[in-house]
Amino acid sequence: HYGRSYVFSFQDRLERATSAGVTIANIPLGGPPEGAEDYLSNPARQNLHHARNTSPETVGLIALTQTYIGNPILFRDFPETLAREFQLQPSKTEIADIAYYYSLYAMIYGEFDKGIQYLHQAVQEMKEDFDEPRLSQLLSRRALIKFRMAHEEIITSGQEDAHRAWEIAQKYHEPNLMAVSALALATGARIKQDFLTAEEYINEASKIYTDLFRIPQYIECMVEHLKILLLGLGLKSTDKQLLFNTVMEIKDQADKYIIERINVYEPEYCYLMAMIYHHFTDAPREYVISWFSDAVLFAERYGQQSNYEYFKETCSQLGLLEEVEKRIKDSSACLLYTYPSPRDL
């Protein structure tokens, strides 16, 4: 049940239409049967029960959980593999939610074009349906994927998506929407090399997810925060000791959550720690290699091909690839997570 907070019921269809300046006549035809209100307006509540749990969205949630533990069976060859498990034809909102879940897989496993394709379709559907809360979260996710693509126009478009998502989140004052849009804005600021803005927004997102105890999203923020700290450590104007303290705080949380619960973020986490140790500490060479080895090993183990190739290319550029490959070959797993603080190195 990790991270279940994606279905929103802030306004019904009539209220959304009214807020958009559209009048819809509603002719009552009698009261709904017992339980119908929750079934129609809050499918998340129905999905928490085994009885009548035939919503296609449930299959998407299972696929998302598989992704978090590093075994995304149902999201491979999306949407065919997922659709085979549907017992009912999904509604437009269920399709939008499933596209949202799939986008997390797409971002981690490098299926950017495919992820944006389904998010774009969902965005258009939610615009037509005046479903602003879902629109906000879809825009945030689309922005996060766009920021992974090395194309200036796409990145600029991602900035627009992130700001629009934030505007909607502010309108509804909904914490989950504000958190994911803040994460998108933080990532966009990092891409623009704006450390202070990125730090402001990532702290906002992390605080909200901590208060809500949304573990997967909190971990995603931790990984992004390490990228922001990597940027900050390279600036002359920053307090390096303060940033290292934050790195160690993140590491303590990573030992608790990434390694024990949400394994899919482990390769990128190890890679970022390796980069910090290599560039900004006097850590022993073998110590740095152990982190890079874990990053490469786990990326391969969890099928993250794009990360695997990128990490190996980085190791090659740093002149460490031969030693990293030797370490991986000599050991079936390099789990050296009881590292000292960089202050002690």
Short mmCIF file of C-alpha atoms in Angstrom, two decimals:
data_model
loop_
_atom_site.label_atom_id
_atom_site.label_comp_id
_atom_site.label_asym_id
_atom_site.label_seq_id
_atom_site.Cartn_x
_atom_site.Cartn_y
_atom_site.Cartn_z
CA HIS A 1 0.00 0.00 0.00
CA TYR A 2 3.03 2.27 -0.47
CA GLY A 3 2.29 5.79 -1.64
CA ARG A 4 -1.44 5.47 -2.17
CA SER A 5 -2.63 9.05 -2.45
CA TYR A 6 -3.34 9.64 -6.10
CA VAL A 7 -7.14 9.67 -6.33
CA PHE A 8 -8.75 12.95 -5.35
CA SER A 9 -12.33 14.01 -4.65
CA PHE A 10 -12.14 17.74 -4.12
CA GLN A 11 -15.05 18.68 -6.36
CA ASP A 12 -17.71 16.75 -8.21
CA ARG A 13 -18.28 17.22 -11.93
CA LEU A 14 -20.84 19.99 -11.44
CA GLU A 15 -18.56 21.98 -9.13
CA ARG A 16 -15.64 21.64 -11.52
CA ALA A 17 -17.79 22.81 -14.42
CA THR A 18 -19.11 25.78 -12.45
CA SER A 19 -15.57 26.85 -11.50
CA ALA A 20 -14.73 26.80 -15.21
CA GLY A 21 -17.76 28.92 -16.12
CA VAL A 22 -19.82 26.07 -17.58
CA THR A 23 -23.40 25.43 -16.46
CA ILE A 24 -24.65 21.84 -16.31
CA ALA A 25 -28.26 21.05 -15.44
CA ASN A 26 -28.61 18.26 -12.91
CA ILE A 27 -31.97 16.45 -12.76
CA PRO A 28 -32.18 14.19 -9.69
CA LEU A 29 -33.61 10.72 -10.32
CA GLY A 30 -33.77 9.46 -6.75
CA GLY A 31 -31.19 8.59 -4.13
CA PRO A 32 -28.19 6.38 -4.93
CA PRO A 33 -27.89 2.90 -3.44
CA GLU A 34 -25.82 2.44 -0.29
CA GLY A 35 -22.10 2.75 -0.94
CA ALA A 36 -22.54 4.30 -4.38
CA GLU A 37 -21.19 7.70 -3.34
CA ASP A 38 -17.84 6.27 -2.28
CA TYR A 39 -17.75 3.97 -5.27
CA LEU A 40 -18.18 6.85 -7.71
CA SER A 41 -16.32 9.67 -6.00
CA ASN A 42 -13.64 7.85 -4.00
CA PRO A 43 -12.52 4.62 -5.73
CA ALA A 44 -9.43 4.63 -3.52
CA ARG A 45 -11.61 3.63 -0.57
CA GLN A 46 -13.09 0.73 -2.53
CA ASN A 47 -9.62 -0.37 -3.61
CA LEU A 48 -8.58 -0.78 0.01
CA HIS A 49 -11.05 -3.67 0.42
CA HIS A 50 -10.83 -7.13 -1.06
CA ALA A 51 -14.59 -7.30 -1.64
CA ARG A 52 -15.65 -5.96 -5.05
CA ASN A 53 -12.04 -4.98 -5.74
CA THR A 54 -12.23 -5.29 -9.52
CA SER A 55 -11.22 -1.75 -10.45
CA PRO A 56 -8.61 -1.64 -13.24
CA GLU A 57 -6.83 0.96 -11.14
CA THR A 58 -6.04 -1.75 -8.60
CA VAL A 59 -3.95 -3.55 -11.22
CA GLY A 60 -2.07 -0.28 -11.78
CA LEU A 61 -1.38 0.00 -8.06
CA ILE A 62 -0.03 -3.55 -7.98
CA ALA A 63 2.22 -2.72 -10.93
CA LEU A 64 3.43 0.39 -9.11
CA THR A 65 4.27 -1.64 -6.02
CA GLN A 66 6.19 -4.11 -8.20
CA THR A 67 8.12 -1.16 -9.61
CA TYR A 68 9.08 0.10 -6.18
CA ILE A 69 10.53 -3.26 -5.17
CA GLY A 70 12.51 -3.51 -8.41
CA ASN A 71 10.43 -6.16 -10.19
CA PRO A 72 8.02 -4.29 -12.53
CA ILE A 73 6.43 -7.28 -14.24
CA LEU A 74 3.09 -5.66 -15.09
CA PHE A 75 4.57 -2.45 -16.46
CA ARG A 76 6.86 -4.20 -18.95
CA ASP A 77 5.36 -3.99 -22.45
CA PHE A 78 2.80 -1.47 -21.17
CA PRO A 79 -0.12 -1.28 -21.74
CA GLU A 80 -0.68 -4.81 -23.09
CA THR A 81 0.60 -6.68 -20.02
CA LEU A 82 -1.49 -4.54 -17.69
CA ALA A 83 -4.65 -4.60 -19.80
CA ARG A 84 -4.72 -8.42 -19.75
CA GLU A 85 -5.36 -8.26 -16.00
CA PHE A 86 -8.36 -5.88 -16.22
CA GLN A 87 -11.69 -7.35 -15.17
CA LEU A 88 -13.58 -4.19 -16.18
CA GLN A 89 -13.16 -1.55 -18.84
CA PRO A 90 -11.33 1.38 -17.18
CA SER A 91 -12.95 4.81 -16.99
CA LYS A 92 -11.20 7.98 -18.17
CA THR A 93 -10.14 8.86 -14.64
CA GLU A 94 -8.83 5.34 -14.01
CA ILE A 95 -6.84 5.52 -17.24
CA ALA A 96 -5.41 8.87 -16.11
CA ASP A 97 -4.41 7.42 -12.73
CA ILE A 98 -2.81 4.39 -14.36
CA ALA A 99 -0.87 6.69 -16.72
CA TYR A 100 0.34 8.53 -13.62
CA TYR A 101 1.54 5.28 -12.03
CA TYR A 102 3.20 4.17 -15.23
CA SER A 103 5.07 7.48 -15.48
CA LEU A 104 7.06 6.60 -12.35
CA TYR A 105 8.16 3.36 -14.01
CA ALA A 106 8.92 5.19 -17.25
CA MET A 107 11.13 7.74 -15.50
CA ILE A 108 13.12 5.14 -13.57
CA TYR A 109 13.50 2.70 -16.48
CA GLY A 110 14.21 5.27 -19.17
CA GLU A 111 11.00 4.91 -21.22
CA PHE A 112 10.66 8.68 -21.48
CA ASP A 113 8.94 8.97 -24.85
CA LYS A 114 6.36 6.35 -23.97
CA GLY A 115 5.74 7.86 -20.54
CA ILE A 116 5.16 11.33 -21.99
CA GLN A 117 2.87 9.89 -24.67
CA TYR A 118 0.45 8.41 -22.13
CA LEU A 119 0.70 11.39 -19.80
CA HIS A 120 -0.11 13.72 -22.68
CA GLN A 121 -3.25 11.73 -23.48
CA ALA A 122 -4.29 11.76 -19.82
CA VAL A 123 -3.66 15.52 -19.54
CA GLN A 124 -5.94 16.20 -22.49
CA GLU A 125 -8.69 13.98 -21.05
CA MET A 126 -8.55 15.67 -17.64
CA LYS A 127 -8.61 19.12 -19.23
CA GLU A 128 -11.78 18.20 -21.07
CA ASP A 129 -13.26 16.76 -17.88
CA PHE A 130 -12.36 19.87 -15.82
CA ASP A 131 -10.51 17.59 -13.37
CA GLU A 132 -7.91 20.07 -12.16
CA PRO A 133 -6.49 18.03 -9.26
CA ARG A 134 -5.63 15.13 -11.54
CA LEU A 135 -4.41 17.60 -14.16
CA SER A 136 -1.99 19.08 -11.64
CA GLN A 137 -0.40 15.77 -10.71
CA LEU A 138 -0.19 14.65 -14.34
CA LEU A 139 1.52 17.91 -15.33
CA SER A 140 4.02 17.48 -12.48
CA ARG A 141 4.89 13.97 -13.62
CA ARG A 142 5.15 15.05 -17.25
CA ALA A 143 7.53 17.83 -16.21
CA LEU A 144 9.72 15.41 -14.26
CA ILE A 145 10.10 13.16 -17.28
CA LYS A 146 10.77 16.10 -19.60
CA PHE A 147 13.60 17.21 -17.32
CA ARG A 148 15.29 13.86 -18.01
CA MET A 149 15.44 14.55 -21.74
CA ALA A 150 18.43 16.46 -23.12
CA HIS A 151 16.48 18.81 -25.36
CA GLU A 152 16.18 22.52 -24.58
CA GLU A 153 12.65 22.98 -25.93
CA ILE A 154 11.36 19.94 -24.07
CA ILE A 155 12.95 21.15 -20.83
CA THR A 156 11.38 24.60 -21.32
CA SER A 157 8.02 22.89 -21.82
CA GLY A 158 8.65 20.95 -18.61
CA GLN A 159 9.18 24.21 -16.75
CA GLU A 160 5.79 25.40 -17.99
CA ASP A 161 4.13 22.15 -16.88
CA ALA A 162 5.69 22.42 -13.41
CA HIS A 163 4.57 26.03 -12.88
CA ARG A 164 1.04 25.26 -14.08
CA ALA A 165 0.86 22.26 -11.76
CA TRP A 166 2.01 24.42 -8.84
CA GLU A 167 -0.62 27.07 -9.60
CA ILE A 168 -3.40 24.46 -9.50
CA ALA A 169 -2.00 22.91 -6.32
CA GLN A 170 -1.98 26.32 -4.65
CA LYS A 171 -5.58 26.83 -5.72
CA TYR A 172 -6.75 23.65 -3.98
CA HIS A 173 -4.29 23.77 -1.05
CA GLU A 174 -3.97 20.00 -1.30
CA PRO A 175 -0.70 18.70 0.23
CA ASN A 176 -0.10 15.82 -2.18
CA LEU A 177 -0.50 18.08 -5.20
CA MET A 178 1.72 20.74 -3.64
CA ALA A 179 4.41 18.16 -2.84
CA VAL A 180 4.72 16.63 -6.31
CA SER A 181 4.58 20.04 -8.00
CA ALA A 182 7.24 21.34 -5.58
CA LEU A 183 9.38 18.33 -6.51
CA ALA A 184 8.95 19.21 -10.19
CA LEU A 185 9.86 22.86 -9.54
CA ALA A 186 12.92 21.79 -7.53
CA THR A 187 14.08 19.56 -10.37
CA GLY A 188 13.49 22.33 -12.89
CA ALA A 189 15.49 24.78 -10.79
CA ARG A 190 18.37 22.30 -10.55
CA ILE A 191 18.35 21.89 -14.31
CA LYS A 192 18.73 25.69 -14.57
CA GLN A 193 21.59 25.57 -12.02
CA ASP A 194 19.50 27.60 -9.55
CA PHE A 195 20.63 25.97 -6.30
CA LEU A 196 18.80 28.19 -3.82
CA THR A 197 15.41 27.84 -5.53
CA ALA A 198 15.90 24.11 -5.94
CA GLU A 199 16.78 23.76 -2.25
CA GLU A 200 13.70 25.75 -1.24
CA TYR A 201 11.28 23.63 -3.24
CA ILE A 202 12.84 20.26 -2.41
CA ASN A 203 12.65 21.07 1.30
CA GLU A 204 8.97 21.94 0.83
CA ALA A 205 8.25 18.67 -0.95
CA SER A 206 10.22 16.58 1.56
CA LYS A 207 8.47 18.17 4.52
CA ILE A 208 5.01 17.47 3.10
CA TYR A 209 5.82 13.85 2.28
CA THR A 210 7.37 13.37 5.71
CA ASP A 211 4.22 14.72 7.39
CA LEU A 212 2.04 12.48 5.21
CA PHE A 213 4.39 9.51 5.66
CA ARG A 214 4.43 8.87 1.91
CA ILE A 215 7.54 6.72 1.81
CA PRO A 216 8.10 6.23 -1.94
CA GLN A 217 7.57 9.90 -2.73
CA TYR A 218 9.77 10.91 0.20
CA ILE A 219 12.53 8.66 -1.15
CA GLU A 220 12.15 10.18 -4.61
CA CYS A 221 12.67 13.58 -2.96
CA MET A 222 15.76 12.29 -1.16
CA VAL A 223 17.34 11.19 -4.43
CA GLU A 224 16.55 14.53 -6.06
CA HIS A 225 17.91 16.33 -2.98
CA LEU A 226 21.23 14.52 -3.42
CA LYS A 227 21.40 15.83 -6.99
CA ILE A 228 20.73 19.34 -5.73
CA LEU A 229 23.39 18.97 -3.03
CA LEU A 230 25.84 17.74 -5.68
CA LEU A 231 25.16 20.99 -7.52
CA GLY A 232 25.54 23.05 -4.34
CA LEU A 233 28.83 21.41 -3.37
CA GLY A 234 30.32 22.64 -6.63
CA LEU A 235 29.49 26.27 -5.90
CA LYS A 236 31.92 28.60 -4.15
CA SER A 237 29.17 30.42 -2.26
CA THR A 238 27.78 27.46 -0.29
CA ASP A 239 28.55 26.21 3.21
CA LYS A 240 30.14 22.85 2.41
CA GLN A 241 29.95 21.53 5.98
CA LEU A 242 26.23 22.30 6.14
CA LEU A 243 25.64 20.51 2.85
CA PHE A 244 27.66 17.48 3.99
CA ASN A 245 25.56 17.35 7.15
CA THR A 246 22.44 17.17 4.97
CA VAL A 247 24.03 14.41 2.89
CA MET A 248 24.59 12.37 6.04
CA GLU A 249 21.01 12.96 7.18
CA ILE A 250 19.77 11.66 3.85
CA LYS A 251 22.08 8.66 4.10
CA ASP A 252 20.64 7.75 7.50
CA GLN A 253 17.13 7.82 6.04
CA ALA A 254 18.25 5.92 2.93
CA ASP A 255 19.59 3.07 5.06
CA LYS A 256 16.15 2.79 6.63
CA TYR A 257 13.88 3.22 3.62
CA ILE A 258 15.68 2.64 0.31
CA ILE A 259 17.67 -0.43 1.24
CA GLU A 260 14.93 -2.05 3.31
CA ARG A 261 11.78 -1.04 1.41
CA ILE A 262 11.98 0.80 -1.92
CA ASN A 263 14.84 -0.93 -3.70
CA VAL A 264 14.25 0.58 -7.12
CA TYR A 265 15.97 3.83 -6.10
CA GLU A 266 19.06 2.06 -4.78
CA PRO A 267 21.18 2.26 -7.98
CA GLU A 268 20.74 6.01 -8.40
CA TYR A 269 21.23 6.61 -4.68
CA CYS A 270 24.53 4.70 -4.70
CA TYR A 271 25.67 6.56 -7.82
CA LEU A 272 24.99 9.98 -6.30
CA MET A 273 26.77 9.08 -3.06
CA ALA A 274 29.72 7.84 -5.11
CA MET A 275 29.86 11.12 -7.02
CA ILE A 276 29.77 13.15 -3.80
CA TYR A 277 32.50 11.08 -2.18
CA HIS A 278 34.65 11.14 -5.31
CA HIS A 279 34.45 14.85 -6.08
CA PHE A 280 34.11 16.47 -2.67
CA THR A 281 35.87 14.31 -0.08
CA ASP A 282 39.27 12.70 0.34
CA ALA A 283 37.66 9.28 0.69
CA PRO A 284 39.97 6.36 -0.20
CA ARG A 285 39.78 5.20 -3.80
CA GLU A 286 38.56 1.73 -2.80
CA TYR A 287 35.80 3.32 -0.79
CA VAL A 288 34.55 5.34 -3.75
CA ILE A 289 34.78 2.30 -6.01
CA SER A 290 32.55 0.35 -3.62
CA TRP A 291 29.76 2.89 -4.11
CA PHE A 292 30.16 2.97 -7.89
CA SER A 293 30.21 -0.84 -7.92
CA ASP A 294 26.94 -0.99 -6.04
CA ALA A 295 25.38 1.54 -8.43
CA VAL A 296 26.37 -0.46 -11.52
CA LEU A 297 25.55 -3.83 -9.95
CA PHE A 298 22.09 -2.87 -8.74
CA ALA A 299 21.20 -1.04 -11.96
CA GLU A 300 21.89 -4.26 -13.83
CA ARG A 301 20.12 -6.40 -11.23
CA TYR A 302 16.94 -4.29 -11.35
CA GLY A 303 16.93 -4.07 -15.15
CA GLN A 304 17.59 -0.32 -15.31
CA GLN A 305 19.47 -0.46 -18.59
CA SER A 306 19.73 3.28 -19.18
CA ASN A 307 21.12 3.85 -15.68
CA TYR A 308 23.45 0.87 -16.05
CA GLU A 309 24.98 2.25 -19.24
CA TYR A 310 25.17 5.81 -17.88
CA PHE A 311 26.87 4.72 -14.64
CA LYS A 312 29.43 2.63 -16.53
CA GLU A 313 30.15 5.53 -18.88
CA THR A 314 30.75 7.82 -15.88
CA CYS A 315 33.10 5.28 -14.32
CA SER A 316 34.99 5.06 -17.61
CA GLN A 317 35.36 8.84 -17.81
CA LEU A 318 36.68 8.90 -14.23
CA GLY A 319 39.16 6.12 -14.96
CA LEU A 320 37.48 3.74 -12.52
CA LEU A 321 35.63 1.29 -14.77
CA GLU A 322 38.20 -1.48 -14.75
CA GLU A 323 38.37 -1.49 -10.96
CA VAL A 324 34.58 -1.28 -10.64
CA GLU A 325 34.07 -4.26 -12.95
CA LYS A 326 36.72 -6.24 -11.10
CA ARG A 327 35.04 -5.58 -7.78
CA ILE A 328 31.64 -6.63 -9.14
CA LYS A 329 33.17 -9.78 -10.60
CA ASP A 330 34.93 -10.66 -7.34
CA SER A 331 31.85 -10.17 -5.20
CA SER A 332 28.22 -11.21 -5.69
CA ALA A 333 27.05 -8.14 -3.75
CA CYS A 334 28.91 -5.08 -2.50
CA LEU A 335 26.77 -4.00 0.44
CA LEU A 336 29.06 -1.70 2.40
CA TYR A 337 26.59 0.70 3.97
CA THR A 338 28.22 1.29 7.36
CA TYR A 339 30.37 4.11 6.02
CA PRO A 340 31.82 6.83 8.21
CA SER A 341 30.83 10.43 7.84
CA PRO A 342 32.82 12.36 5.20
CA ARG A 343 33.85 14.62 8.09
CA ASP A 344 35.88 11.68 9.44
CA LEU A 345 37.65 10.91 6.15
#
